[in-house]
Coordinates of C-alpha atoms and ligand atoms in Angstrom, one line a residue:
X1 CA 22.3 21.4 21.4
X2 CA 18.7 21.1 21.7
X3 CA 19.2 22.9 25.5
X4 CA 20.3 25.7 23.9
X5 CA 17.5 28.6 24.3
X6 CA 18.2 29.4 20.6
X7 CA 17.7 25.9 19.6
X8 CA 14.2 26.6 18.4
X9 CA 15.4 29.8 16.1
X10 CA 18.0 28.3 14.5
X11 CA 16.1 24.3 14.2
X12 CA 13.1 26.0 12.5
X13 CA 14.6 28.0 10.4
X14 CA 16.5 24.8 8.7
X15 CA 13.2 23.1 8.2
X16 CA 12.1 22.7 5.2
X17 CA 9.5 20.8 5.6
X18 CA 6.6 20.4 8.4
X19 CA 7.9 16.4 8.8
X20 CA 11.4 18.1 9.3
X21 CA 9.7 20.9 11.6
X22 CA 8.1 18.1 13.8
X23 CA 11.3 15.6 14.2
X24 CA 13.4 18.7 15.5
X25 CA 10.4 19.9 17.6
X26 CA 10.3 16.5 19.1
X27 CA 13.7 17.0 20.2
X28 CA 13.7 20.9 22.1
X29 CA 14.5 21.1 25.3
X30 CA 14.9 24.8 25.7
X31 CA 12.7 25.5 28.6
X32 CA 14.2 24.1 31.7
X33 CA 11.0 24.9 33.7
X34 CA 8.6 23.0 31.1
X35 CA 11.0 19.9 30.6
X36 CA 10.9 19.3 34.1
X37 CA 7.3 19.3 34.5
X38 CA 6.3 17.4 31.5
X39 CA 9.3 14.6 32.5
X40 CA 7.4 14.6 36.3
X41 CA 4.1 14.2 34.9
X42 CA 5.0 11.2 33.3
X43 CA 6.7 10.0 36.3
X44 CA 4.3 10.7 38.5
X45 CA 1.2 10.0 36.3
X46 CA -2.7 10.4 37.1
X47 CA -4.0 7.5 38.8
X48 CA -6.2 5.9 35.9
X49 CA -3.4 6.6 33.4
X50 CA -1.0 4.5 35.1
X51 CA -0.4 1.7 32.8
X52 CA -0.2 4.6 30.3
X53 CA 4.2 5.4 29.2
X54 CA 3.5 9.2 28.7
X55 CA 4.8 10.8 25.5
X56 CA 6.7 13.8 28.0
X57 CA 8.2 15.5 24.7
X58 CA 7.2 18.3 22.8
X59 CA 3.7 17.7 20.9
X60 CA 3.7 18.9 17.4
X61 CA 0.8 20.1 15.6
X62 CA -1.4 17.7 13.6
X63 CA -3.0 17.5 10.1
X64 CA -1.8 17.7 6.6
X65 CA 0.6 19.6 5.4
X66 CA -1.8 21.4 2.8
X67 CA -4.0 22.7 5.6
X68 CA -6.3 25.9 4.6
X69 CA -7.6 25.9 7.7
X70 CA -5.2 26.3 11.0
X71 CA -6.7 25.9 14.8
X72 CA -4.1 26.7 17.3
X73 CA -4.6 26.5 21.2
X74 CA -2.7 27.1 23.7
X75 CA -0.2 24.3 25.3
X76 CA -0.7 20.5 25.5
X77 CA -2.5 19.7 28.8
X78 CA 0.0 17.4 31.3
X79 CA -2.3 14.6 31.1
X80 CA -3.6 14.7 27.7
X81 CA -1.1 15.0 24.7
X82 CA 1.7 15.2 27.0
X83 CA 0.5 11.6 27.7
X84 CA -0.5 10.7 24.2
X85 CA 1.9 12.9 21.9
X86 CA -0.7 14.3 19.9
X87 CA -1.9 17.5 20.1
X88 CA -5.6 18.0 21.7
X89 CA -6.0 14.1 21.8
X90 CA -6.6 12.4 25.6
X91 CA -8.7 15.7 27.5
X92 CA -12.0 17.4 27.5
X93 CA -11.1 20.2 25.7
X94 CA -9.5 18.0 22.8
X95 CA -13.1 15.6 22.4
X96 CA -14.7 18.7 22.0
X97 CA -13.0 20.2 19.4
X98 CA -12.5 16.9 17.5
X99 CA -16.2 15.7 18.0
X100 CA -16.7 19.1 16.5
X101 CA -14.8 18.9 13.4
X102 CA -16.0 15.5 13.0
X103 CA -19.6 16.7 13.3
X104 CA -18.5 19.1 10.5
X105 CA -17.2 17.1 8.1
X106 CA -13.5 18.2 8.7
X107 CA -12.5 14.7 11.1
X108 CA -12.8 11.0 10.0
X109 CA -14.2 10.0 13.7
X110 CA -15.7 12.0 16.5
X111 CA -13.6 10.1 19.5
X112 CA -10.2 10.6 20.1
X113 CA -7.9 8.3 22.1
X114 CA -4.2 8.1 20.8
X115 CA -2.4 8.1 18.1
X116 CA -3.3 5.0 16.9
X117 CA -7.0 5.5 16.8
X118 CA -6.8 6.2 12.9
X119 CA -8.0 9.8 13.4
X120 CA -7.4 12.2 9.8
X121 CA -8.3 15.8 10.4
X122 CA -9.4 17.1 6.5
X123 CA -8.1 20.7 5.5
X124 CA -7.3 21.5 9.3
X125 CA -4.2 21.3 11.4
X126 CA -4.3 21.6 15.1
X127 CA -1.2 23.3 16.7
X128 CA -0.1 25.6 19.8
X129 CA 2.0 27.9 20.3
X130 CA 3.5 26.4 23.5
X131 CA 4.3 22.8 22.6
X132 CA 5.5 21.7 26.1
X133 CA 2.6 21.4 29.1
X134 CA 3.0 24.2 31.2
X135 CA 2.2 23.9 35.1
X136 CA -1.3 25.2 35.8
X137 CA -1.6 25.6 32.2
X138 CA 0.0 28.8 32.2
X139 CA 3.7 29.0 30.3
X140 CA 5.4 32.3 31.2
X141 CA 5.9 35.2 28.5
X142 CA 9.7 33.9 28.3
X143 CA 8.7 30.2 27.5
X144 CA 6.2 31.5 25.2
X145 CA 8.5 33.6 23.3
X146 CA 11.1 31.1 23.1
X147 CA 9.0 28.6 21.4
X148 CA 7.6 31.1 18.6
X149 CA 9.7 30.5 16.4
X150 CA 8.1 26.8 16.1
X151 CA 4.5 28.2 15.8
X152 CA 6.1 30.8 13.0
X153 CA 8.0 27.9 10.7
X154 CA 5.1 25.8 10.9
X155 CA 2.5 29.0 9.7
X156 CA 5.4 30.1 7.1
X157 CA 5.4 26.4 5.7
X158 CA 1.5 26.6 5.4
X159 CA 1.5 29.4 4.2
X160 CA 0.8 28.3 0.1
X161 CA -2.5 26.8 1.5
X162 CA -3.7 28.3 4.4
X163 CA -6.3 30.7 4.6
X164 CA -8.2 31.5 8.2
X165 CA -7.0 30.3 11.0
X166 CA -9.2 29.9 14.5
X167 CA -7.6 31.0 17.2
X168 CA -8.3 30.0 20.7
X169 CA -8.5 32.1 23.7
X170 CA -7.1 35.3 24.9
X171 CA -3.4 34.2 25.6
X172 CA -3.2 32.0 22.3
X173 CA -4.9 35.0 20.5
X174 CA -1.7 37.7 21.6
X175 CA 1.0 33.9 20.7
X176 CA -1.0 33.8 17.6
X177 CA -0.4 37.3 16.5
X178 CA 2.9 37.3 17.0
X179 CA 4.2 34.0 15.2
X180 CA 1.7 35.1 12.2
X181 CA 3.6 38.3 11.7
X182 CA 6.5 36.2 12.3
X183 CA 5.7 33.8 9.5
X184 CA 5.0 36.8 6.7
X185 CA 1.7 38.3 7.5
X186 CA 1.3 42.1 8.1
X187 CA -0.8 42.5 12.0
X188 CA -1.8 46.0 12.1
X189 CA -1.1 48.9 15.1
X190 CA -2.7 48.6 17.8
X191 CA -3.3 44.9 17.2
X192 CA -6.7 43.4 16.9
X193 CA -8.8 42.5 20.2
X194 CA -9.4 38.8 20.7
X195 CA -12.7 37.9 21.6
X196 CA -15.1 35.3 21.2
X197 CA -16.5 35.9 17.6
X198 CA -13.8 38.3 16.4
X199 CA -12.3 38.3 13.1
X200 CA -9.4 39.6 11.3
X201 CA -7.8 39.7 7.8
X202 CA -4.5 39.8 7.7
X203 CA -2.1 40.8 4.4
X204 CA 1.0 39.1 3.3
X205 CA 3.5 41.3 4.3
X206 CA 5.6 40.8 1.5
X207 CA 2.6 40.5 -1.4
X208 CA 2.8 36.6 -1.7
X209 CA 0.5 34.0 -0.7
X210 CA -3.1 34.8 0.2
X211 CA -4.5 36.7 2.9
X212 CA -5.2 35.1 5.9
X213 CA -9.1 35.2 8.2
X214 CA -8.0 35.1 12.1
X215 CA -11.3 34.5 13.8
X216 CA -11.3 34.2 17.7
X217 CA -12.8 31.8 19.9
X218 CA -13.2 31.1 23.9
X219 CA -10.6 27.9 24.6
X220 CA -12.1 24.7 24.5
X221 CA -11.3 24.3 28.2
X222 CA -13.1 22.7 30.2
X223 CA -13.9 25.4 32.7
X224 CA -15.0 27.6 29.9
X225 CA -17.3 24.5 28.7
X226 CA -18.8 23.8 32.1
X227 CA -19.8 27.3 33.2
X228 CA -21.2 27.7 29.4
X229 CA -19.4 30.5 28.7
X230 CA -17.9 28.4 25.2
X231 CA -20.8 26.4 24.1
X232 CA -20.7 23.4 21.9
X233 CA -22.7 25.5 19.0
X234 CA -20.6 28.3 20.2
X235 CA -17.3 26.3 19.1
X236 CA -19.4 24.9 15.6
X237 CA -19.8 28.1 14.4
X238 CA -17.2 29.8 14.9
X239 CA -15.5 26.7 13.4
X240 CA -18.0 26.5 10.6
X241 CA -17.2 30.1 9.3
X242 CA -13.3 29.7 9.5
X243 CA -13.4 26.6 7.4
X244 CA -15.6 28.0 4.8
X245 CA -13.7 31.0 4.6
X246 CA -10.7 28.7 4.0
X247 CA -12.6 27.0 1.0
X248 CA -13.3 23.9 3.2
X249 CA -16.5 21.8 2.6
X250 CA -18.5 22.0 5.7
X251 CA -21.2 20.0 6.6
X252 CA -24.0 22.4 8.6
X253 CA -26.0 20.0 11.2
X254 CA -30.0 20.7 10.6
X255 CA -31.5 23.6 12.8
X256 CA -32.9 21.8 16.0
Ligands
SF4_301 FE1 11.1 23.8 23.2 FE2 8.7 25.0 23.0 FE3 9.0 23.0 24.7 FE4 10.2 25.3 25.2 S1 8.0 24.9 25.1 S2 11.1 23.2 25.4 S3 10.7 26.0 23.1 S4 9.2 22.9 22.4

């Protein structure tokens, strides 16, 4: 039963694949608290997204399934991919992070609409490790815990390719950690302090695969971007480093 709270343990751990991953992950409905506020979003809707029939499911991550370079957030937002079904795609925070890539070289186009708009992310996949919009953006420890194990399969099934991931914000940072040493990486004692700039190698815990470069970065939100405390070149380089860590071909904008 996808109600079941151990749906997620024992769904992701049958998946072989990051196309089976997603099709379960479409299906979860664990967290009685989230279910209900993603299904009355979508009933009640925001005013200029009325026409819109809102996706109201789990969102899960997007970009190829030979990523090096992982970027994992926090939730979906209620009205962004909650409405559109793909992750970072119809807010703020999600044009700035995909104009960024884009400006990088690592996104076919640097707008974002739906699903449909032809987007390809190149070496990157965008994830969370809450795949349900939370109310006030803020899941509880249990709901966060509960959906680890999605975040954990999806890492563990990157893990042949993947080499740095980009980790945003303070809550996602602590998620990250977690569902990383989940998915076979060793996360030292005490573990590493997020901030904006840090960085962090982590071991395969069991020898195989490559080690992986955690870097930290403020959220894309859009409080963070209005009061300038995360900065559009703040974001690009941050961005910039993980992806060249990861062996990614980055295009570096001029010096104004
Ligand atoms: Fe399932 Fe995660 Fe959504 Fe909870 S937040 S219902 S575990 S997908």
């Amino acid at each position: 039963m996808c109600t079941a709270d151990d749906y997620p343990v024992r769904a992701a751990a049958r998946s072989r694949t990051l196309a089976e991953l997603d099709g379960r992950l479409v299906m979860c409905r664990a967290c009685p608290r989230l279910v209900e506020w993603r299904e009355e979003t979508a009933r009640i809707k925001r005013p200029a997204f009325r026409d819109w029939e809102y996706w109201a499911r789990p969102v899960p991550g997007f970009g190829p399934s030979d990523a090096a370079l992982a970027v994992t957030g926090l939730a979906p937002a209620a009205h962004g991919a909650n409405r559109t079904g793909r992750m970072f795609t119809g807010d703020q925070a999600g044009d700035l992070l995909y104009a960024t890539l884009y400006e990088l070289g690592l996104a076919s186009r640097s707008t974002v609409t739906d699903p449909a708009d032809g987007l390809e992310l190149y070496g990157v996949r965008v994830t969370s490790p809450v795949h349900c919009a939370p109310p006030a953006n803020r899941p509880t420890p249990g709901e966060r815990d509960t959906c680890r194990p999605w975040l954990a399969r999806e890492l563990r099934l990157l893990r042949p390719t993947v080499r740095s991931a980009v980790v945003l914000g303070g809550f996602g940072w602590q998620a990250a950690l977690a569902a990383l040493e989940r998915a076979g990486w060793r996360v030292p004692r005490p573990r590493p302090v997020f901030g904006h700039g840090a960085r962090t190698v982590l071991e395969p815990a069991d020898g195989a695969g490559g080690p992986l470069t955690v870097f930290g970065c403020y959220h894309v939100s859009r409080r963070n971007v209005f009061t300038g405390r995360l900065t559009p070149a703040m974001l690009r380089e941050v961005l910039a480093g993980a992806a060249e860590t990861a062996g990614l071909r980055v295009v570096r904008p001029e010096p104004e």
